[in-house]
Amino acid sequence: MATQPSALVSQIPSRSFFPGRSASLSSQIIGDVRDALFAKKLKPGDVLGTENEIAARYGVSRIVARDALRTLEALGIAEIRMGKGGGARVARGNPRLFAEALAVQLDLTGVTPAEIMDAQRAIECLAAELAAENATDADIARLRQIVAESEASLHDAARTTELGAAFHLAVAEASHNRVLVTQLISLQHVSWPTENRTLTPQVARRVLAVHRELFNLIAMRDAAGARRLMDDHVKMIRARRVAEHAHDTDCC
């Protein structure tokens, strides 16, 4: 007896397939699932079905259905369970898992430090403004802790660099805007150095002073002030990153 497609699978509008490569057929299935997801016809946890169900629904081979499901899994759209009661379901969202993948693509594209920092400036200025509006007591405590740890680590360049990234991310997280957080994580993978050769104790003290003032503005709920100071701060970081890149290019 043929396997009947699940009720949720039947909500996905299948297309009429014509003879062609299996990769093309697989892509059409992937496109249908993606379109149904964006149209809110599917939500996390909904059943997509088994290979047999999807193959029957679209009139394709199990190989084509399997290829489509594996691609949907790689894209983070589907979760696949094996065994009895298994099959594919719409995945629960976890955008942080793909921040690094986006960073890799940006790096492979060859984006410049100036492009990265311009985007980071836009993200971080809005994040600082929203942090001043939305930060919880826990967010304020986290920012205070990072500032205190930074003050104790002024002569440790590696730790200071790490805490600098943590402070900027904590500001974004205090905005409670997950899109901004994910974008910043991705850009930090590309832009934030693991070894900051130009970070002297004097520079570290200046950065700490800015972070301390940003913390105070956020704690005081001064959204406009936090945005202005973050704008000045990221412009300074941009100038350093671009200069460092130019120096490395000239030397190598």
Tab-separated table of N, CA and C in Angstrom, residues 31-183:
chain	number	residue	atom	x	y	z
A	31	GLY	N	12.419	24.945	-2.841
A	31	GLY	CA	11.782	26.239	-3.034
A	31	GLY	C	10.355	26.255	-2.510
A	32	ASP	N	9.622	25.173	-2.703
A	32	ASP	CA	8.246	25.110	-2.210
A	32	ASP	C	8.197	25.163	-0.690
A	33	VAL	N	9.091	24.418	-0.040
A	33	VAL	CA	9.114	24.416	1.428
A	33	VAL	C	9.499	25.797	1.941
A	34	ARG	N	10.491	26.398	1.332
A	34	ARG	CA	10.927	27.727	1.750
A	34	ARG	C	9.802	28.761	1.568
A	35	ASP	N	9.119	28.687	0.422
A	35	ASP	CA	8.024	29.628	0.165
A	35	ASP	C	6.893	29.439	1.164
A	36	ALA	N	6.579	28.178	1.501
A	36	ALA	CA	5.520	27.905	2.476
A	36	ALA	C	5.904	28.424	3.856
A	37	LEU	N	7.193	28.349	4.170
A	37	LEU	CA	7.673	28.853	5.456
A	37	LEU	C	7.520	30.368	5.524
A	38	PHE	N	7.938	31.059	4.477
A	38	PHE	CA	7.832	32.518	4.463
A	38	PHE	C	6.378	32.982	4.419
A	39	ALA	N	5.508	32.169	3.824
A	39	ALA	CA	4.080	32.506	3.751
A	39	ALA	C	3.342	32.139	5.037
A	40	LYS	N	4.080	31.643	6.040
A	40	LYS	CA	3.525	31.260	7.347
A	40	LYS	C	2.557	30.082	7.245
A	41	LYS	N	2.704	29.286	6.190
A	41	LYS	CA	1.920	28.053	6.089
A	41	LYS	C	2.576	26.926	6.882
A	42	LEU	N	3.851	27.116	7.215
A	42	LEU	CA	4.591	26.179	8.049
A	42	LEU	C	5.210	26.949	9.199
A	43	LYS	N	5.367	26.278	10.335
A	43	LYS	CA	5.992	26.891	11.504
A	43	LYS	C	6.915	25.869	12.157
A	44	PRO	N	7.824	26.292	13.025
A	44	PRO	CA	8.742	25.344	13.669
A	44	PRO	C	8.004	24.191	14.329
A	45	GLY	N	8.490	22.993	14.063
A	45	GLY	CA	7.899	21.799	14.627
A	45	GLY	C	6.909	21.109	13.713
A	46	ASP	N	6.438	21.798	12.684
A	46	ASP	CA	5.489	21.168	11.756
A	46	ASP	C	6.164	20.025	11.001
A	47	VAL	N	5.385	19.008	10.717
A	47	VAL	CA	5.890	17.820	10.016
A	47	VAL	C	5.958	18.085	8.516
A	48	LEU	N	7.128	17.821	7.938
A	48	LEU	CA	7.274	17.880	6.490
A	48	LEU	C	7.019	16.515	5.866
A	49	GLY	N	7.339	15.461	6.608
A	49	GLY	CA	7.072	14.112	6.125
A	49	GLY	C	8.328	13.294	5.939
A	50	THR	N	8.120	12.062	5.531
A	50	THR	CA	9.233	11.148	5.262
A	50	THR	C	9.643	11.265	3.799
A	51	GLU	N	10.738	10.609	3.469
A	51	GLU	CA	11.154	10.564	2.064
A	51	GLU	C	10.034	10.015	1.190
A	52	ASN	N	9.380	8.929	1.655
A	52	ASN	CA	8.310	8.319	0.870
A	52	ASN	C	7.147	9.276	0.665
A	53	GLU	N	6.777	9.992	1.719
A	53	GLU	CA	5.651	10.920	1.624
A	53	GLU	C	5.936	12.050	0.643
A	54	ILE	N	7.132	12.605	0.745
A	54	ILE	CA	7.474	13.716	-0.135
A	54	ILE	C	7.627	13.234	-1.574
A	55	ALA	N	8.215	12.058	-1.753
A	55	ALA	CA	8.347	11.500	-3.101
A	55	ALA	C	6.974	11.275	-3.722
A	56	ALA	N	6.022	10.752	-2.912
A	56	ALA	CA	4.675	10.520	-3.425
A	56	ALA	C	3.964	11.833	-3.733
A	57	ARG	N	4.150	12.802	-2.878
A	57	ARG	CA	3.495	14.102	-3.066
A	57	ARG	C	3.925	14.752	-4.374
A	58	TYR	N	5.219	14.659	-4.685
A	58	TYR	CA	5.746	15.337	-5.860
A	58	TYR	C	5.891	14.423	-7.077
A	59	GLY	N	5.681	13.142	-6.885
A	59	GLY	CA	5.835	12.223	-7.999
A	59	GLY	C	7.270	12.091	-8.459
A	60	VAL	N	8.192	12.044	-7.491
A	60	VAL	CA	9.614	11.918	-7.812
A	60	VAL	C	10.172	10.690	-7.094
A	61	SER	N	11.416	10.385	-7.347
A	61	SER	CA	12.044	9.244	-6.699
A	61	SER	C	12.421	9.582	-5.263
A	62	ARG	N	12.677	8.531	-4.475
A	62	ARG	CA	13.135	8.760	-3.098
A	62	ARG	C	14.497	9.441	-3.080
A	63	ILE	N	15.304	9.197	-4.111
A	63	ILE	CA	16.624	9.832	-4.170
A	63	ILE	C	16.476	11.349	-4.248
A	64	VAL	N	15.531	11.804	-5.067
A	64	VAL	CA	15.288	13.242	-5.200
A	64	VAL	C	14.773	13.805	-3.881
A	65	ALA	N	13.815	13.097	-3.254
A	65	ALA	CA	13.258	13.553	-1.981
A	65	ALA	C	14.342	13.598	-0.906
A	66	ARG	N	15.210	12.570	-0.879
A	66	ARG	CA	16.289	12.531	0.115
A	66	ARG	C	17.254	13.696	-0.079
A	67	ASP	N	17.585	13.993	-1.338
A	67	ASP	CA	18.493	15.103	-1.618
A	67	ASP	C	17.877	16.424	-1.166
A	68	ALA	N	16.582	16.606	-1.397
A	68	ALA	CA	15.905	17.835	-0.977
A	68	ALA	C	15.914	17.962	0.537
A	69	LEU	N	15.633	16.878	1.248
A	69	LEU	CA	15.597	16.924	2.706
A	69	LEU	C	16.979	17.196	3.286
A	70	ARG	N	17.997	16.598	2.705
A	70	ARG	CA	19.361	16.843	3.202
A	70	ARG	C	19.760	18.305	2.998
A	71	THR	N	19.360	18.881	1.874
A	71	THR	CA	19.667	20.287	1.632
A	71	THR	C	18.892	21.181	2.592
A	72	LEU	N	17.612	20.861	2.823
A	72	LEU	CA	16.813	21.629	3.782
A	72	LEU	C	17.421	21.543	5.180
A	73	GLU	N	17.978	20.383	5.514
A	73	GLU	CA	18.635	20.221	6.813
A	73	GLU	C	19.902	21.083	6.869
A	74	ALA	N	20.691	21.080	5.793
A	74	ALA	CA	21.924	21.869	5.758
A	74	ALA	C	21.628	23.362	5.834
A	75	LEU	N	20.498	23.778	5.295
A	75	LEU	CA	20.103	25.178	5.332
A	75	LEU	C	19.516	25.582	6.678
A	76	GLY	N	19.310	24.595	7.550
A	76	GLY	CA	18.734	24.898	8.855
A	76	GLY	C	17.233	25.012	8.834
A	77	ILE	N	16.593	24.610	7.736
A	77	ILE	CA	15.144	24.700	7.619
A	77	ILE	C	14.472	23.468	8.212
A	78	ALA	N	15.113	22.315	8.088
A	78	ALA	CA	14.503	21.059	8.519
A	78	ALA	C	15.378	20.325	9.513
A	79	GLU	N	14.728	19.567	10.393
A	79	GLU	CA	15.387	18.602	11.275
A	79	GLU	C	14.912	17.223	10.864
A	80	ILE	N	15.837	16.281	10.732
A	80	ILE	CA	15.486	14.945	10.270
A	80	ILE	C	15.726	13.938	11.382
A	81	ARG	N	14.713	13.151	11.676
A	81	ARG	CA	14.809	12.111	12.689
A	81	ARG	C	14.735	10.755	12.001
A	82	MET	N	15.585	9.847	12.461
A	82	MET	CA	15.639	8.517	11.871
A	82	MET	C	14.788	7.544	12.684
A	83	GLY	N	14.497	6.399	12.072
A	83	GLY	CA	13.796	5.337	12.780
A	83	GLY	C	12.282	5.498	12.781
A	84	LYS	N	11.624	4.664	13.583
A	84	LYS	CA	10.166	4.676	13.674
A	84	LYS	C	9.691	6.039	14.165
A	85	GLY	N	8.692	6.555	13.486
A	85	GLY	CA	8.175	7.872	13.840
A	85	GLY	C	9.068	8.996	13.375
A	86	GLY	N	10.056	8.661	12.542
A	86	GLY	CA	10.988	9.671	12.072
A	86	GLY	C	10.451	10.456	10.896
A	87	GLY	N	11.341	11.151	10.226
A	87	GLY	CA	10.954	12.022	9.131
A	87	GLY	C	11.474	13.426	9.368
A	88	ALA	N	11.018	14.327	8.551
A	88	ALA	CA	11.503	15.709	8.621
A	88	ALA	C	10.450	16.621	9.233
A	89	ARG	N	10.939	17.550	10.048
A	89	ARG	CA	10.104	18.597	10.632
A	89	ARG	C	10.764	19.948	10.386
A	90	VAL	N	9.965	20.992	10.440
A	90	VAL	CA	10.517	22.338	10.335
A	90	VAL	C	11.343	22.606	11.589
A	91	ALA	N	12.567	23.078	11.404
A	91	ALA	CA	13.506	23.259	12.515
A	91	ALA	C	13.110	24.437	13.399
A	92	ARG	N	13.582	24.375	14.645
A	92	ARG	CA	13.476	25.526	15.537
A	92	ARG	C	14.575	26.514	15.169
A	93	GLY	N	14.256	27.777	15.136
A	93	GLY	CA	15.219	28.777	14.691
A	93	GLY	C	16.381	28.963	15.660
A	94	ASN	N	17.571	29.068	15.151
A	94	ASN	CA	18.757	29.382	15.935
A	94	ASN	C	19.721	30.156	15.034
A	95	PRO	N	19.439	31.469	14.824
A	95	PRO	CA	20.227	32.225	13.847
A	95	PRO	C	21.710	32.309	14.161
A	96	ARG	N	22.098	32.142	15.441
A	96	ARG	CA	23.520	32.225	15.775
A	96	ARG	C	24.333	31.118	15.102
A	97	LEU	N	23.667	29.992	14.828
A	97	LEU	CA	24.374	28.905	14.177
A	97	LEU	C	24.859	29.299	12.789
A	98	PHE	N	24.219	30.290	12.181
A	98	PHE	CA	24.544	30.650	10.808
A	98	PHE	C	25.307	31.966	10.706
A	99	ALA	N	25.579	32.590	11.855
A	99	ALA	CA	26.352	33.828	11.832
A	99	ALA	C	27.746	33.580	11.276
A	100	GLU	N	28.364	32.477	11.687
A	100	GLU	CA	29.709	32.163	11.206
A	100	GLU	C	29.689	31.835	9.721
A	101	ALA	N	28.626	31.124	9.273
A	101	ALA	CA	28.521	30.799	7.848
A	101	ALA	C	28.411	32.066	7.009
A	102	LEU	N	27.644	33.039	7.499
A	102	LEU	CA	27.550	34.320	6.784
A	102	LEU	C	28.903	35.017	6.768
A	103	ALA	N	29.617	34.963	7.893
A	103	ALA	CA	30.936	35.591	7.955
A	103	ALA	C	31.882	34.968	6.928
A	104	VAL	N	31.826	33.652	6.786
A	104	VAL	CA	32.680	32.967	5.809
A	104	VAL	C	32.366	33.452	4.398
A	105	GLN	N	31.080	33.573	4.091
A	105	GLN	CA	30.693	34.028	2.754
A	105	GLN	C	31.145	35.471	2.503
A	106	LEU	N	31.027	36.315	3.520
A	106	LEU	CA	31.507	37.686	3.368
A	106	LEU	C	33.002	37.706	3.103
A	107	ASP	N	33.738	36.873	3.827
A	107	ASP	CA	35.188	36.817	3.653
A	107	ASP	C	35.545	36.300	2.264
A	108	LEU	N	34.838	35.250	1.808
A	108	LEU	CA	35.101	34.689	0.490
A	108	LEU	C	34.751	35.674	-0.620
A	109	THR	N	33.763	36.532	-0.345
A	109	THR	CA	33.373	37.540	-1.330
A	109	THR	C	34.441	38.609	-1.475
A	110	GLY	N	35.272	38.761	-0.438
A	110	GLY	CA	36.343	39.738	-0.495
A	110	GLY	C	35.933	41.121	-0.055
A	111	VAL	N	34.939	41.203	0.841
A	111	VAL	CA	34.531	42.516	1.333
A	111	VAL	C	35.703	43.181	2.053
A	112	THR	N	35.771	44.484	1.960
A	112	THR	CA	36.881	45.228	2.541
A	112	THR	C	36.598	45.558	4.004
A	113	PRO	N	37.651	45.845	4.777
A	113	PRO	CA	37.432	46.280	6.157
A	113	PRO	C	36.536	47.515	6.241
A	114	ALA	N	36.655	48.428	5.266
A	114	ALA	CA	35.805	49.622	5.273
A	114	ALA	C	34.338	49.239	5.117
A	115	GLU	N	34.032	48.295	4.235
A	115	GLU	CA	32.646	47.854	4.051
A	115	GLU	C	32.102	47.213	5.321
A	116	ILE	N	32.920	46.349	5.923
A	116	ILE	CA	32.499	45.679	7.147
A	116	ILE	C	32.227	46.697	8.249
A	117	MET	N	33.129	47.636	8.424
A	117	MET	CA	32.994	48.587	9.520
A	117	MET	C	31.852	49.575	9.281
A	118	ASP	N	31.564	49.901	8.020
A	118	ASP	CA	30.419	50.760	7.732
A	118	ASP	C	29.122	50.070	8.141
A	119	ALA	N	29.031	48.773	7.826
A	119	ALA	CA	27.844	48.017	8.228
A	119	ALA	C	27.785	47.876	9.739
A	120	GLN	N	28.937	47.640	10.342
A	120	GLN	CA	28.988	47.490	11.798
A	120	GLN	C	28.590	48.789	12.495
A	121	ARG	N	28.981	49.903	11.904
A	121	ARG	CA	28.607	51.204	12.472
A	121	ARG	C	27.086	51.355	12.504
A	122	ALA	N	26.430	51.013	11.400
A	122	ALA	CA	24.972	51.134	11.342
A	122	ALA	C	24.307	50.235	12.384
A	123	ILE	N	24.798	49.007	12.497
A	123	ILE	CA	24.212	48.047	13.432
A	123	ILE	C	24.435	48.473	14.877
A	124	GLU	N	25.665	48.858	15.197
A	124	GLU	CA	26.001	49.143	16.594
A	124	GLU	C	25.391	50.445	17.097
A	125	CYS	N	25.241	51.432	16.217
A	125	CYS	CA	24.607	52.683	16.658
A	125	CYS	C	23.154	52.440	17.042
A	126	LEU	N	22.431	51.703	16.217
A	126	LEU	CA	21.042	51.388	16.543
A	126	LEU	C	20.969	50.491	17.773
A	127	ALA	N	21.897	49.550	17.871
A	127	ALA	CA	21.910	48.655	19.032
A	127	ALA	C	22.108	49.433	20.327
A	128	ALA	N	23.006	50.408	20.315
A	128	ALA	CA	23.250	51.205	21.520
A	128	ALA	C	22.005	52.004	21.899
A	129	GLU	N	21.347	52.570	20.900
A	129	GLU	CA	20.117	53.327	21.153
A	129	GLU	C	19.043	52.429	21.771
A	130	LEU	N	18.849	51.254	21.177
A	130	LEU	CA	17.824	50.336	21.684
A	130	LEU	C	18.205	49.757	23.043
A	131	ALA	N	19.513	49.582	23.272
A	131	ALA	CA	19.956	49.077	24.579
A	131	ALA	C	19.568	50.048	25.682
A	132	ALA	N	19.728	51.339	25.417
A	132	ALA	CA	19.354	52.335	26.419
A	132	ALA	C	17.849	52.311	26.690
A	133	GLU	N	17.077	51.893	25.703
A	133	GLU	CA	15.627	51.834	25.860
A	133	GLU	C	15.153	50.511	26.466
A	134	ASN	N	15.854	49.416	26.153
A	134	ASN	CA	15.319	48.085	26.451
A	134	ASN	C	16.110	47.269	27.462
A	135	ALA	N	17.283	47.728	27.868
A	135	ALA	CA	18.153	46.915	28.736
A	135	ALA	C	17.446	46.549	30.041
A	136	THR	N	17.611	45.296	30.426
A	136	THR	CA	17.077	44.818	31.705
A	136	THR	C	18.136	44.999	32.792
A	137	ASP	N	17.739	44.723	34.034
A	137	ASP	CA	18.707	44.777	35.130
A	137	ASP	C	19.854	43.798	34.891
A	138	ALA	N	19.533	42.628	34.330
A	138	ALA	CA	20.571	41.633	34.039
A	138	ALA	C	21.528	42.138	32.964
A	139	ASP	N	20.998	42.835	31.958
A	139	ASP	CA	21.854	43.399	30.912
A	139	ASP	C	22.807	44.443	31.499
A	140	ILE	N	22.269	45.309	32.351
A	140	ILE	CA	23.100	46.341	32.983
A	140	ILE	C	24.195	45.704	33.832
A	141	ALA	N	23.838	44.654	34.551
A	141	ALA	CA	24.830	43.965	35.386
A	141	ALA	C	25.917	43.335	34.533
A	142	ARG	N	25.546	42.772	33.394
A	142	ARG	CA	26.522	42.157	32.496
A	142	ARG	C	27.486	43.204	31.952
A	143	LEU	N	26.967	44.346	31.520
A	143	LEU	CA	27.826	45.411	31.007
A	143	LEU	C	28.758	45.932	32.102
A	144	ARG	N	28.236	46.095	33.311
A	144	ARG	CA	29.061	46.559	34.428
A	144	ARG	C	30.198	45.570	34.706
A	145	GLN	N	29.887	44.287	34.638
A	145	GLN	CA	30.886	43.255	34.890
A	145	GLN	C	31.998	43.299	33.848
A	146	ILE	N	31.629	43.476	32.576
A	146	ILE	CA	32.638	43.515	31.508
A	146	ILE	C	33.540	44.735	31.666
A	147	VAL	N	32.954	45.874	32.013
A	147	VAL	CA	33.759	47.085	32.233
A	147	VAL	C	34.743	46.865	33.381
A	148	ALA	N	34.280	46.239	34.468
A	148	ALA	CA	35.155	45.985	35.620
A	148	ALA	C	36.285	45.023	35.240
A	149	GLU	N	35.969	43.973	34.483
A	149	GLU	CA	36.999	43.022	34.063
A	149	GLU	C	37.990	43.683	33.122
A	150	SER	N	37.494	44.582	32.271
A	150	SER	CA	38.380	45.293	31.341
A	150	SER	C	39.357	46.172	32.094
A	151	GLU	N	38.878	46.818	33.143
A	151	GLU	CA	39.746	47.684	33.946
A	151	GLU	C	40.862	46.886	34.611
A	152	ALA	N	40.558	45.650	34.983
A	152	ALA	CA	41.551	44.798	35.636
A	152	ALA	C	42.496	44.125	34.640
A	153	SER	N	42.213	44.278	33.333
A	153	SER	CA	43.000	43.564	32.312
A	153	SER	C	43.697	44.504	31.345
A	154	LEU	N	43.914	45.741	31.751
A	154	LEU	CA	44.456	46.751	30.844
A	154	LEU	C	45.814	46.376	30.250
A	155	HIS	N	46.614	45.608	30.979
A	155	HIS	CA	47.949	45.265	30.490
A	155	HIS	C	48.001	43.870	29.850
A	156	ASP	N	46.835	43.307	29.606
A	156	ASP	CA	46.735	42.008	28.926
A	156	ASP	C	46.026	42.246	27.601
A	157	ALA	N	46.807	42.406	26.532
A	157	ALA	CA	46.234	42.795	25.237
A	157	ALA	C	45.224	41.775	24.724
A	158	ALA	N	45.539	40.492	24.859
A	158	ALA	CA	44.632	39.456	24.351
A	158	ALA	C	43.301	39.481	25.096
A	159	ARG	N	43.368	39.594	26.430
A	159	ARG	CA	42.140	39.618	27.221
A	159	ARG	C	41.346	40.901	26.969
A	160	THR	N	42.045	42.006	26.807
A	160	THR	CA	41.380	43.282	26.532
A	160	THR	C	40.643	43.227	25.196
A	161	THR	N	41.278	42.619	24.194
A	161	THR	CA	40.634	42.465	22.885
A	161	THR	C	39.382	41.604	23.000
A	162	GLU	N	39.487	40.514	23.748
A	162	GLU	CA	38.351	39.617	23.951
A	162	GLU	C	37.202	40.331	24.671
A	163	LEU	N	37.541	41.086	25.706
A	163	LEU	CA	36.515	41.796	26.467
A	163	LEU	C	35.900	42.938	25.664
A	164	GLY	N	36.680	43.535	24.771
A	164	GLY	CA	36.129	44.572	23.910
A	164	GLY	C	35.028	44.034	23.024
A	165	ALA	N	35.291	42.874	22.416
A	165	ALA	CA	34.263	42.234	21.587
A	165	ALA	C	33.054	41.857	22.434
A	166	ALA	N	33.317	41.365	23.645
A	166	ALA	CA	32.219	40.954	24.529
A	166	ALA	C	31.346	42.144	24.913
A	167	PHE	N	31.975	43.303	25.143
A	167	PHE	CA	31.198	44.491	25.514
A	167	PHE	C	30.280	44.908	24.369
A	168	HIS	N	30.818	44.964	23.160
A	168	HIS	CA	30.002	45.375	22.015
A	168	HIS	C	28.855	44.386	21.787
A	169	LEU	N	29.131	43.100	21.952
A	169	LEU	CA	28.072	42.108	21.794
A	169	LEU	C	27.035	42.242	22.906
A	170	ALA	N	27.484	42.525	24.120
A	170	ALA	CA	26.553	42.680	25.242
A	170	ALA	C	25.635	43.883	25.031
A	171	VAL	N	26.168	44.946	24.436
A	171	VAL	CA	25.324	46.102	24.106
A	171	VAL	C	24.254	45.686	23.103
A	172	ALA	N	24.652	44.949	22.073
A	172	ALA	CA	23.683	44.488	21.072
A	172	ALA	C	22.636	43.581	21.708
A	173	GLU	N	23.073	42.688	22.588
A	173	GLU	CA	22.126	41.794	23.252
A	173	GLU	C	21.160	42.571	24.146
A	174	ALA	N	21.627	43.672	24.729
A	174	ALA	CA	20.765	44.501	25.565
A	174	ALA	C	19.709	45.234	24.742
A	175	SER	N	19.912	45.313	23.425
A	175	SER	CA	18.899	45.921	22.558
A	175	SER	C	17.670	45.030	22.442
A	176	HIS	N	17.856	43.725	22.684
A	176	HIS	CA	16.801	42.717	22.552
A	176	HIS	C	16.232	42.677	21.136
A	177	ASN	N	17.130	42.913	20.179
A	177	ASN	CA	16.795	42.755	18.767
A	177	ASN	C	17.680	41.646	18.216
A	178	ARG	N	17.097	40.492	17.973
A	178	ARG	CA	17.881	39.319	17.581
A	178	ARG	C	18.515	39.467	16.211
A	179	VAL	N	17.911	40.262	15.340
A	179	VAL	CA	18.501	40.489	14.020
A	179	VAL	C	19.816	41.254	14.149
A	180	LEU	N	19.816	42.295	14.972
A	180	LEU	CA	21.041	43.064	15.188
A	180	LEU	C	22.127	42.208	15.827
A	181	VAL	N	21.740	41.385	16.798
A	181	VAL	CA	22.718	40.528	17.480
A	181	VAL	C	23.369	39.567	16.497
A	182	THR	N	22.564	38.904	15.676
A	182	THR	CA	23.102	37.933	14.725
A	182	THR	C	24.011	38.605	13.705
A	183	GLN	N	23.602	39.774	13.215
A	183	GLN	CA	24.437	40.486	12.246
A	183	GLN	C	25.767	40.899	12.868
